[in-house]
Coordinates of C-alpha atoms in Angstrom, one line a residue:
X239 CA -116.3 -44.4 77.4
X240 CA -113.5 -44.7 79.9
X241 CA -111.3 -42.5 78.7
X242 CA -108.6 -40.9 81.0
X243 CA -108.3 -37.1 81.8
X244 CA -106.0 -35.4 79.7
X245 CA -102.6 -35.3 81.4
X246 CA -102.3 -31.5 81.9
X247 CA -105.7 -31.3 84.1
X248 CA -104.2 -33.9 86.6
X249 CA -100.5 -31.7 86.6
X250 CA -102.1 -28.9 87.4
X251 CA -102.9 -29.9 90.5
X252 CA -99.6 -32.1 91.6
X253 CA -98.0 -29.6 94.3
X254 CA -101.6 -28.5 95.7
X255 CA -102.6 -30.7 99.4
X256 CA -105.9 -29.5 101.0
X257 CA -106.0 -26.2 98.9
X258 CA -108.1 -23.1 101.1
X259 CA -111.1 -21.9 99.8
X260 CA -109.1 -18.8 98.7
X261 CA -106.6 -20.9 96.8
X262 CA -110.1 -21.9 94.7
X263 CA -111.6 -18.7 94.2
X264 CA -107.9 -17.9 92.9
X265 CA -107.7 -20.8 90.4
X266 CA -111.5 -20.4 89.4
X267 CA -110.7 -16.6 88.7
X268 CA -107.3 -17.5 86.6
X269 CA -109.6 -20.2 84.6
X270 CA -112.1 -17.7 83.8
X271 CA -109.6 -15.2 82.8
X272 CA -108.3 -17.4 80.6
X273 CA -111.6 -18.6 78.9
X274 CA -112.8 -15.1 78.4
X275 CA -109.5 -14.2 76.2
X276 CA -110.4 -16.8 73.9
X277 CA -112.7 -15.2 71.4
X278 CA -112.8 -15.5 67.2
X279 CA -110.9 -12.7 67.4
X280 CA -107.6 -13.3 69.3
X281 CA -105.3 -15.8 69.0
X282 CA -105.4 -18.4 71.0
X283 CA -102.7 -21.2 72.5
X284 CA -103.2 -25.2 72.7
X285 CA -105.2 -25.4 75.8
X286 CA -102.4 -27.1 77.5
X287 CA -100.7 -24.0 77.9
X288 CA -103.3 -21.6 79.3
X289 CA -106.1 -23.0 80.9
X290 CA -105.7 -23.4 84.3
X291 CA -102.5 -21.4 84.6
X292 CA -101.1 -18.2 86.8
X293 CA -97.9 -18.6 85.0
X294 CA -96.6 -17.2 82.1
X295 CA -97.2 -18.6 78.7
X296 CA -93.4 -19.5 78.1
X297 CA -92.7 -20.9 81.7
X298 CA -96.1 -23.1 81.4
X299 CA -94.7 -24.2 77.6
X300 CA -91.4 -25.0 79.4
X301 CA -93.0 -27.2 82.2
X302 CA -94.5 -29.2 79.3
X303 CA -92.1 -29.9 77.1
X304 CA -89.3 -30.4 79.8
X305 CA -91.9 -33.1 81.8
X306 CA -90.7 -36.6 81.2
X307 CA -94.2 -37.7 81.4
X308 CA -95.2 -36.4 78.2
X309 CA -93.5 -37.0 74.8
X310 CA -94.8 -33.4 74.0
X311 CA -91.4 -32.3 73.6
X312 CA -91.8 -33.6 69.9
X313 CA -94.1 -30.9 68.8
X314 CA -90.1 -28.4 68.4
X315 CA -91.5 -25.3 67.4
X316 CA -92.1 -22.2 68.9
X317 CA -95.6 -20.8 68.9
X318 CA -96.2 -17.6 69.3
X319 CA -99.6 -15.8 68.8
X320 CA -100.8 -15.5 65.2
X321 CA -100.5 -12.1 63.2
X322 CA -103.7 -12.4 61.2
X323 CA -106.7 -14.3 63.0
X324 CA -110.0 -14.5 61.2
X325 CA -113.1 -16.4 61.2
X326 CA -114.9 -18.8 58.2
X327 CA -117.0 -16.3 58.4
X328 CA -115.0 -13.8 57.3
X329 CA -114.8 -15.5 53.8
X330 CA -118.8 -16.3 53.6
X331 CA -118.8 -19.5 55.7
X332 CA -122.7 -20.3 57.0
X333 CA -122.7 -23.4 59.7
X334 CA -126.1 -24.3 59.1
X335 CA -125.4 -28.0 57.9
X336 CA -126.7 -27.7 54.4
X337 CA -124.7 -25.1 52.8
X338 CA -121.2 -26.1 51.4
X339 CA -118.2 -24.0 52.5
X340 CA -116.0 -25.6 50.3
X341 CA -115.0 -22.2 48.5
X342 CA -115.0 -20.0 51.9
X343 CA -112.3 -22.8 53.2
X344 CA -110.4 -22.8 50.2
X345 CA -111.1 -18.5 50.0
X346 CA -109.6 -18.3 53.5
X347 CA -106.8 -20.6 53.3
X348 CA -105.6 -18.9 50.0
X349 CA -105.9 -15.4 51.8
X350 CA -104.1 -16.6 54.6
X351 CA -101.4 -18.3 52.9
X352 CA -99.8 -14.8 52.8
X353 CA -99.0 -14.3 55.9
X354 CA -96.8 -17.8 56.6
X355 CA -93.7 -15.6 56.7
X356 CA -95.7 -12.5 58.0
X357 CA -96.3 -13.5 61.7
X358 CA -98.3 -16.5 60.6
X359 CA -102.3 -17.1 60.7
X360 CA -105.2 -18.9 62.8
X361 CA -108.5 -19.3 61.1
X362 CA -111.7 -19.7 63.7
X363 CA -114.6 -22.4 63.0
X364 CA -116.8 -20.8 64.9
X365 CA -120.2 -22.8 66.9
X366 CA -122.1 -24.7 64.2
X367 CA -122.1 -27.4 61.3
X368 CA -119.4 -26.3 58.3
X369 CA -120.0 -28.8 55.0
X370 CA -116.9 -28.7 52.8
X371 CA -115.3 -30.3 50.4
X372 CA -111.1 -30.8 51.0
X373 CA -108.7 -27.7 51.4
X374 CA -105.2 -27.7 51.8
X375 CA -103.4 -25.9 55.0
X376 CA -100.6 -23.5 55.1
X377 CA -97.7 -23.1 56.9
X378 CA -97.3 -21.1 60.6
X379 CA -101.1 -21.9 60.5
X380 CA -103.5 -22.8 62.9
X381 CA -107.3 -24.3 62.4
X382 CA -109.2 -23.5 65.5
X383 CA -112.6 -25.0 66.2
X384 CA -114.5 -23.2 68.9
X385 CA -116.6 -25.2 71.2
X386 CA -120.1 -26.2 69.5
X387 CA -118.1 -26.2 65.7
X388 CA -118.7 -29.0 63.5
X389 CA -116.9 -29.3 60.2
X390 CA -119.0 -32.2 58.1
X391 CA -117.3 -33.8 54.8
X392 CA -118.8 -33.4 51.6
X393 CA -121.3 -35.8 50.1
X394 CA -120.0 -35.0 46.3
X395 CA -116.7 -37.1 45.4
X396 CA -116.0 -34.9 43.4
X397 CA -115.2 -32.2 46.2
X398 CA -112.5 -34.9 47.7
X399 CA -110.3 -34.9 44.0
X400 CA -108.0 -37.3 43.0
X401 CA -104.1 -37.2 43.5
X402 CA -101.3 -39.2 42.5
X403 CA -100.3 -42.7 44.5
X404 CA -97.7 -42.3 47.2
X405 CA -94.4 -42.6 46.1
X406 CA -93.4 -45.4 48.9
X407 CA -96.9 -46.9 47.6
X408 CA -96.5 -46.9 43.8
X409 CA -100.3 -47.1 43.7
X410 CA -103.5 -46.1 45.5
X411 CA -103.7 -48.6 48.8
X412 CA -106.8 -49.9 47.7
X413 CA -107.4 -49.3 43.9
X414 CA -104.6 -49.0 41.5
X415 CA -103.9 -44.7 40.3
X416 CA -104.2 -42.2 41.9
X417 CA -106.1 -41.6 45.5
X418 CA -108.8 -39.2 46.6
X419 CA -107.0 -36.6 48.6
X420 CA -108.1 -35.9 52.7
X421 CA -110.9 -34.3 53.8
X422 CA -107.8 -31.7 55.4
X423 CA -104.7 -32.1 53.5
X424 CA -101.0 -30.5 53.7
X425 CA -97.7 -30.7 52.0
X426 CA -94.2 -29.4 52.2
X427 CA -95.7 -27.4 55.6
X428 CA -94.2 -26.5 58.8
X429 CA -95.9 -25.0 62.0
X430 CA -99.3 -26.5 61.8
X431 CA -101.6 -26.8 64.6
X432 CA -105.2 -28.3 64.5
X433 CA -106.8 -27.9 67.5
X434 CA -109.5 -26.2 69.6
X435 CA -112.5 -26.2 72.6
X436 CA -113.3 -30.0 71.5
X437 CA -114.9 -28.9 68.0
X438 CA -115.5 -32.0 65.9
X439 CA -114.5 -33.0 62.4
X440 CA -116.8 -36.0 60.8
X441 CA -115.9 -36.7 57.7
X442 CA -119.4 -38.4 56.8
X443 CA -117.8 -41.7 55.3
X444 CA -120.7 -44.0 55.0
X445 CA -121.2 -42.7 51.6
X446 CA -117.2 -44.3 51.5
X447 CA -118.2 -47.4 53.0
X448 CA -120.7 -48.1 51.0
X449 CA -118.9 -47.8 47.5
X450 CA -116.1 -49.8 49.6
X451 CA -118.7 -52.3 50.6
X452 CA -120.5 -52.5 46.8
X453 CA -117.1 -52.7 45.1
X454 CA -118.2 -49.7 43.1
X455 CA -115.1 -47.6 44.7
X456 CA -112.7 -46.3 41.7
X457 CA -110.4 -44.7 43.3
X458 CA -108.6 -45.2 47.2
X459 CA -110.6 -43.8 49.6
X460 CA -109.0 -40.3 50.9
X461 CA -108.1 -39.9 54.6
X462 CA -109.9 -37.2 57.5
X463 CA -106.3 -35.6 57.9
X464 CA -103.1 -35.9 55.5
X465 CA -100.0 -34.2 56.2
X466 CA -97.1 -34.9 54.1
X467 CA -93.5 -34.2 53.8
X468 CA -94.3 -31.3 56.6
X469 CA -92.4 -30.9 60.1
X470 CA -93.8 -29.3 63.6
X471 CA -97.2 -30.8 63.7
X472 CA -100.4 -30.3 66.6
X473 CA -103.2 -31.8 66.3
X474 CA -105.1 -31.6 69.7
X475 CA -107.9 -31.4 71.8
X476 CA -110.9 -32.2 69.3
X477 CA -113.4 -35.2 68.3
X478 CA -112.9 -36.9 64.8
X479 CA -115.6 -39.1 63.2
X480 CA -116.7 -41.4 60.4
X481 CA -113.5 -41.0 57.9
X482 CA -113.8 -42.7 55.2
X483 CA -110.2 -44.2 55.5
X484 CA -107.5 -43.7 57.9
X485 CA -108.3 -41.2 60.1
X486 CA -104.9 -39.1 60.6
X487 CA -101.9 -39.8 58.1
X488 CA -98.4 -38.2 58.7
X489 CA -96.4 -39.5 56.0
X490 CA -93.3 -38.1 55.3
X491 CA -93.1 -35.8 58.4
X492 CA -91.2 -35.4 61.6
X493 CA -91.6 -33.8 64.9
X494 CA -95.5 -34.8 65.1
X495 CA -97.7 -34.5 68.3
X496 CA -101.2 -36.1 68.3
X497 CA -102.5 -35.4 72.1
X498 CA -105.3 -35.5 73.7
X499 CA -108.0 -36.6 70.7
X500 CA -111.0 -38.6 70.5
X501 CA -111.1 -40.9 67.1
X502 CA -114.2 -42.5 66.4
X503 CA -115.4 -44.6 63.6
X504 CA -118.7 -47.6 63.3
X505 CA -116.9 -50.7 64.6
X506 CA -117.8 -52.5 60.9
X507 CA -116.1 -49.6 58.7
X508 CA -114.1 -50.6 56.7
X509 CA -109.9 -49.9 57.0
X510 CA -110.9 -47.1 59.0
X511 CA -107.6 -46.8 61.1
X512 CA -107.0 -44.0 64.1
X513 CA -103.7 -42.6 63.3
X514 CA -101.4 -44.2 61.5
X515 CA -97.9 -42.5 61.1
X516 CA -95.8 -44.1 58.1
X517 CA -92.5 -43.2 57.1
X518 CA -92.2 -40.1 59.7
X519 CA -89.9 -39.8 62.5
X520 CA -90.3 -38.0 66.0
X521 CA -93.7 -38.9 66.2
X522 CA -95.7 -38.5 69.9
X523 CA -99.1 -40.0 70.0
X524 CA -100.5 -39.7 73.8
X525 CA -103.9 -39.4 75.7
X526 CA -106.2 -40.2 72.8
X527 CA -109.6 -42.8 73.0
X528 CA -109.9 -44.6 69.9
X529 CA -112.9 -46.6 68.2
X530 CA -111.8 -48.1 65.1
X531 CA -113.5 -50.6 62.3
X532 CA -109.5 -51.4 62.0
X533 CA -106.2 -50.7 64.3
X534 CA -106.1 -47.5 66.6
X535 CA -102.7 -47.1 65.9
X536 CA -100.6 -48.7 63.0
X537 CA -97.0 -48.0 62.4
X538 CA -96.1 -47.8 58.7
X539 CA -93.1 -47.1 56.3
X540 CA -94.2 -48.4 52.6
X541 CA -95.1 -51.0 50.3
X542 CA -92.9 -53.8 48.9
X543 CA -90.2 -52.4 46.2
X544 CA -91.8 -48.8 46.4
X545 CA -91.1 -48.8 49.8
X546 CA -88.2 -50.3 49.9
X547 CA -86.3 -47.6 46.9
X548 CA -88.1 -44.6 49.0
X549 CA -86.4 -46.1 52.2
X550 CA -88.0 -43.5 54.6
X551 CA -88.3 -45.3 57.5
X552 CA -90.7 -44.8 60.7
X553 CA -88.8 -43.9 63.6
X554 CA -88.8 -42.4 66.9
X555 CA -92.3 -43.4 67.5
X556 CA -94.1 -42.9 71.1
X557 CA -97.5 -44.6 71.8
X558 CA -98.4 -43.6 75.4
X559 CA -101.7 -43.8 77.4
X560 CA -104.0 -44.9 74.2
X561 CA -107.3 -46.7 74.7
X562 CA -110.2 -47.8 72.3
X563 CA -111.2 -51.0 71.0
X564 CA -111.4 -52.5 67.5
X565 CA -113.3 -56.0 67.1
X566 CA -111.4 -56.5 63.7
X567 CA -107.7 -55.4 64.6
X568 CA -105.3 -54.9 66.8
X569 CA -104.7 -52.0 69.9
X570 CA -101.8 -50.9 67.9
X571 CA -100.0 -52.7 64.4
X572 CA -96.7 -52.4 63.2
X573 CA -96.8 -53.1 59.4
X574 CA -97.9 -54.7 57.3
X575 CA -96.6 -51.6 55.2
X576 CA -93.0 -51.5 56.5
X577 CA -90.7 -52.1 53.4
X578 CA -88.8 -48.4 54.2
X579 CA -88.0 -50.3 57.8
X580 CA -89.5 -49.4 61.1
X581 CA -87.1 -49.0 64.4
X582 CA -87.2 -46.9 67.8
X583 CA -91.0 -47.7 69.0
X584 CA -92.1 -47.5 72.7
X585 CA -95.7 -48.6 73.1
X586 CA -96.6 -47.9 76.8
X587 CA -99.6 -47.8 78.8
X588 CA -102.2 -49.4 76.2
X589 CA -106.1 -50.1 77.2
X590 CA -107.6 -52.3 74.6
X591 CA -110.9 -53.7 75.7
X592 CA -113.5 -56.2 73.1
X593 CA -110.3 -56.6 70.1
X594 CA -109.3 -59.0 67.7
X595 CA -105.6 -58.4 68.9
X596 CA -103.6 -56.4 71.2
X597 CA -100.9 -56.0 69.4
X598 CA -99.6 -57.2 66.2
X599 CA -96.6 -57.1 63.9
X600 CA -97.3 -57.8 60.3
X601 CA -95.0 -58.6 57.5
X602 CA -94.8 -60.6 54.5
X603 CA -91.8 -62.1 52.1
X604 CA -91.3 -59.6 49.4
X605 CA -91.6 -56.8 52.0
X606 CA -87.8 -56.0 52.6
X607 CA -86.9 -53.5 55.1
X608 CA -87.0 -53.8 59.1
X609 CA -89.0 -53.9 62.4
X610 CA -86.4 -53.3 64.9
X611 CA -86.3 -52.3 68.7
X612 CA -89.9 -52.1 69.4
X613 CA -90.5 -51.7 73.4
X614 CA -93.9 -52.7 74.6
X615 CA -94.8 -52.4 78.1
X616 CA -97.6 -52.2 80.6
X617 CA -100.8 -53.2 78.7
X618 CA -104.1 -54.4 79.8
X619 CA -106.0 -56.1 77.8
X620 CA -109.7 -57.0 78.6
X621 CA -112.1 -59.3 76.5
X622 CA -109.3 -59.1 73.6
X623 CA -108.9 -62.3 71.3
X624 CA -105.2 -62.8 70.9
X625 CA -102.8 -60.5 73.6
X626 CA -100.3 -60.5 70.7
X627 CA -99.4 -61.9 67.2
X628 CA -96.4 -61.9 64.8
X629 CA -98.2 -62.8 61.6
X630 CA -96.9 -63.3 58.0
X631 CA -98.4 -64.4 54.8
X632 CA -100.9 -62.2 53.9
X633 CA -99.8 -61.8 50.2
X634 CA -100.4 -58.6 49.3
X635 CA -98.8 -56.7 47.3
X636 CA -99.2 -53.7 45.3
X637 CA -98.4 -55.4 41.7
X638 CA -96.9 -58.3 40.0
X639 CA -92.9 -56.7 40.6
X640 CA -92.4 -57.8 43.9
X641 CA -89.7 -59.6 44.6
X642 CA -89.9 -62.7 46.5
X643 CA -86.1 -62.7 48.0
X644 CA -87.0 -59.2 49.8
X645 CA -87.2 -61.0 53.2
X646 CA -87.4 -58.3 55.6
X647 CA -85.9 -58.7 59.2
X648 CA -87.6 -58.6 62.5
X649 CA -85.5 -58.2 65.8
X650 CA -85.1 -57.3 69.1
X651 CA -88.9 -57.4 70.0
X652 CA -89.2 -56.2 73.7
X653 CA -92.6 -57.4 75.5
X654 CA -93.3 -56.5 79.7
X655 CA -95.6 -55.7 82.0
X656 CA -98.7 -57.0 80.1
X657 CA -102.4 -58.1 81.5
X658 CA -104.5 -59.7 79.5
X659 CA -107.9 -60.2 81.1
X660 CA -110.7 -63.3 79.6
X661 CA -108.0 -64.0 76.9
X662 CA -109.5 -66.2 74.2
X663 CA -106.6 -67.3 72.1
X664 CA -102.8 -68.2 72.9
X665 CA -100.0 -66.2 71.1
X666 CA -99.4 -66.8 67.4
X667 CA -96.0 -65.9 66.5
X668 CA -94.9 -66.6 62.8
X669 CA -91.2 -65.6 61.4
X670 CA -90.4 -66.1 58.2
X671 CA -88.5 -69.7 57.2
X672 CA -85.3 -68.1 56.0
X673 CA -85.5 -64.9 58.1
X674 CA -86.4 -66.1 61.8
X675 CA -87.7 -63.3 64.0
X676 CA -85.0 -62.6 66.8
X677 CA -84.5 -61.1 70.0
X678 CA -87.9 -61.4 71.0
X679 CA -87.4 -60.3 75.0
X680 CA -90.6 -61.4 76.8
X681 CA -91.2 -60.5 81.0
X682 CA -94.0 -60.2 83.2
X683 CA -97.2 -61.3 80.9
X684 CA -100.0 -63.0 82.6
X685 CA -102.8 -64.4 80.2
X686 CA -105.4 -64.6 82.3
X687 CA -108.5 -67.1 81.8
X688 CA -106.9 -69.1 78.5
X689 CA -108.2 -72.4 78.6
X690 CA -104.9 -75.1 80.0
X691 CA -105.7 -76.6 75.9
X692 CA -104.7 -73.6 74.2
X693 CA -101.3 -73.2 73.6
X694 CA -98.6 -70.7 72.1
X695 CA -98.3 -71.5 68.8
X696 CA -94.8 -70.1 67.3
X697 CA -92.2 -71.1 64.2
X698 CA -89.4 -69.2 63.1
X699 CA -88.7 -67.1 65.8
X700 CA -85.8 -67.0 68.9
X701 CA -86.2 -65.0 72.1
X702 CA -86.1 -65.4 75.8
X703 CA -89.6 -65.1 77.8
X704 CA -89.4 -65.0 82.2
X705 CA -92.2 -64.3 84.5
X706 CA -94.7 -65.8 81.5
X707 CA -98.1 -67.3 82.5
X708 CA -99.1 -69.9 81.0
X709 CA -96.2 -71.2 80.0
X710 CA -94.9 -70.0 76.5
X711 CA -93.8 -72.2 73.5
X712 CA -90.1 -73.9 73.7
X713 CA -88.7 -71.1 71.3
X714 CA -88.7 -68.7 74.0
X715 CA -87.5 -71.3 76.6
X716 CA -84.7 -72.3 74.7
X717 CA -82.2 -69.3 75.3
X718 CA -79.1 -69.9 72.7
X719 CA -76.7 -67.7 74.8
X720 CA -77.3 -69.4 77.9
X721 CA -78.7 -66.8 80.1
X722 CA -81.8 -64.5 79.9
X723 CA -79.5 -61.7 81.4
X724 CA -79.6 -60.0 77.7
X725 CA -83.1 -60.0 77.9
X726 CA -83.5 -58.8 81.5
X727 CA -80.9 -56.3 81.3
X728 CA -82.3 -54.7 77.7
X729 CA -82.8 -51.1 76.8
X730 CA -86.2 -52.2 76.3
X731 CA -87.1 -52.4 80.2
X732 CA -84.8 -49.7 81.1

């Protein structure tokens, strides 16, 4: 996997030219410092803040939030080391792969639910392989998995129970009720960090797939990691496999940071998305490798009238340095669930290598709400069927009350800087009859290796496209006001 070093390690080093062999021993000693303060006993910062480091703790946490290379600056809250710091073990936890945990988790998370106003808590997963069924976080919490620790999803359904639909949903995404809840699941929370040494969470979803796959599945499927209506979100540094739905959900949150993960999933499982934040705001989501059996990334806010009487929209959204590939789906979606409106989205520095789609904004009549000001910019896309596509028409919807006059409205769509190596297929952008997309602001896109016969197929849609190669369809040649200065001179490419 080709996945780039996390941003901190390469930082570390910017103001350093031919460093002595002192100025080693020196960093070597700090690191090792460092490493040996970490034990299942102490609390312990993201890694980002200590390894590596001869500074203090609040000056490093300062350099990182205040770096306009990062969108860290989302994660608001200041963490300070936890009060109470215990291990699974503490509550009866064996990591032997066979035993479940599920009541040590639950055990621990009740006990340290008391101190979320007392100086907060950190519970250690120490080296080893924890089965569990779902437990729910606290608040000023942190769930640290030490290098070696494995935490394995249950096999027994009945350990994942079922909760009530989403409100912006009306219904479970898949099956009508109720939804089986995450593997790790949160509400009304604030100051919640999952991280650790690279510790793995697999949520075991074949068994999932399979009831998916035999249409034998009563319920939704749940998620690896839910977090709803909470604020001041982590979740860093470690491996997630195999959920048996969407991987990470923030729904109903704000100020979220997802950094520095590795998301992996069979490339045929089913719906089994990398993050997808829907109807949060501030959300950062930088320096992670994705494998999907659906989109790395997909932006969300609701479904049809649910969504659109919730109206919590997805905003403030950063996508930055994200690679993976999906052979189903797209590098990163925006919809089709966006009836609470979607605005404010920078996508920058994509990878997507062996895809259906680089990216792609889905929408439907009935949908209501908005996609507006979505920045895209420098993306390369290798081996990937379609660099981009505006689709409609999927008909789906969540009952018979949807109403067909919800037209939802798509504009200002900017698009620069993007590669696309061996492309297959020529844009597809489809707007809606009666609501036309508009403002898309195209610049700098080279589709490499698409066959002179294949061309841009578009309806319903107005923009301005320069610097395009091969040429793209007349709708984006036709400029309405006359010049492409709008387009050239947009906050998009600023």
């Amino acid at each position: 996997m080709d996945v780039e070093k996390p941003f901190f390690v390469t930082i570390c080093w910017a103001n350093f030219t031919r460093p002595s062999y002192t100025v080693y021993f020196l960093i070597l000693t700090v690191i090792s410092i460092s490493i040996l303060q970490i034990s299942s006993k102490s609390s312990v910062f993201p890694s980002t803040w200590v390894i590596g480091s001869s500074k203090s703790e609040s000056e490093e946490k300062t350099r990182f939030l205040t770096d306009p290379g990062s969108c860290y600056w989302f994660y608001k809250n200041e963490v300070s080391p936890r009060k109470m710091v215990m291990s699974i073990r503490d509550f009866g936890g064996i990591g032997d792969g066979n035993t479940s945990n599920t009541i040590a988790f639950r055990k621990a998370l009740e006990y340290l639910k008391r101190f979320d106003k007392n100086g907060g808590s950190q519970l250690n997963v120490p080296e080893g392989r924890w089965v569990t069924g779902s437990f729910n976080l606290t608040s000023n919490f942190t769930l640290f998995l030490e290098f070696g620790a494995v935490i394995l999803g249950s096999q027994i359904p009945e350990e994942w129970p079922v909760i009530e639909a989403l409100p912006s949903y009306g219904r479970g995404r898949e099956r009508l009720g109720g939804r089986h809840i995450s593997l790790i699941h949160g509400d009304s929370l604030s100051n919640v960090v999952i991280t650790g040494e690279n510790g793995t969470i697999d949520g075991q979803g074949r068994m999932w797939w399979d009831l998916w796959w035999n249409r034998t599945l009563e319920h939704t499927r749940g998620h690896l990691v839910e977090l709803m209506n909470s604020h001041n979100i982590l979740i860093s540094n470690l491996t997630f496999r195999n959920s048996p739905f969407w991987t990470i959900h923030p729904v109903y949150c704000s100020d979220v940071v997802i950094k520095g993960m590795t998301i992996l999933a069979p490339l045929n499982a089913p719906n089994t998305d990398g993050i997808d934040p829907d109807s949060s705001t501030n959300v950062c989501i930088e320096d992670c490798y994705i494998e999907s059996g659906d989109d790395l990334v997909a932006v969300k806010s609701g479904w049809d009238r649910y969504g659109i009487k919730m109206a919590r929209p997805s905003s403030n959204i950063v996508v930055r340095n994200v690679s993976g590939t999906t052979p189903t789906c797209s590098g990163v979606g925006i919809g089709s669930e966006m009836s609470g409106g979607i605005s404010n989205v920078h996508i920058e520095n994509l990878h997507v290598r062996n895809s259906a789609a680089g990216v792609r904004l889905k929408t439907d009549i009935g949908r209501g709400g908005y996609i507006i000001n979505i920045t895209i910019t420098n993306i390369t896309l290798d081996r990937v069927k379609i660099p981009f596509r505006f689709s409609r028409g999927a008909n789906d919807h969540p009952d018979d009350g949807w109403d067909p006059k919800a037209l939802p409205t798509v504009k200002g769509i900017y698009i620069s800087n993007l590669v696309s190596i061996d492309t297959i297929r020529a844009p597809l952008l489809e707007g809606i009859e009666d609501s036309p997309f508009e403002g898309i602001c195209m610049r700098n896109i080279s589709l490499l290796g698409l066959s002179p016969s294949l061309k841009w197929q578009c309806e319903f849609v107005k923009g301005v496209a320069v610097q395009v190669s091969p040429e793209p369809c007349q709708q984006l040649l036709n400029d309405n006001s006359g010049s492409s200065s709008w387009c050239l001179n947009s906050i998009g490419f600023q």
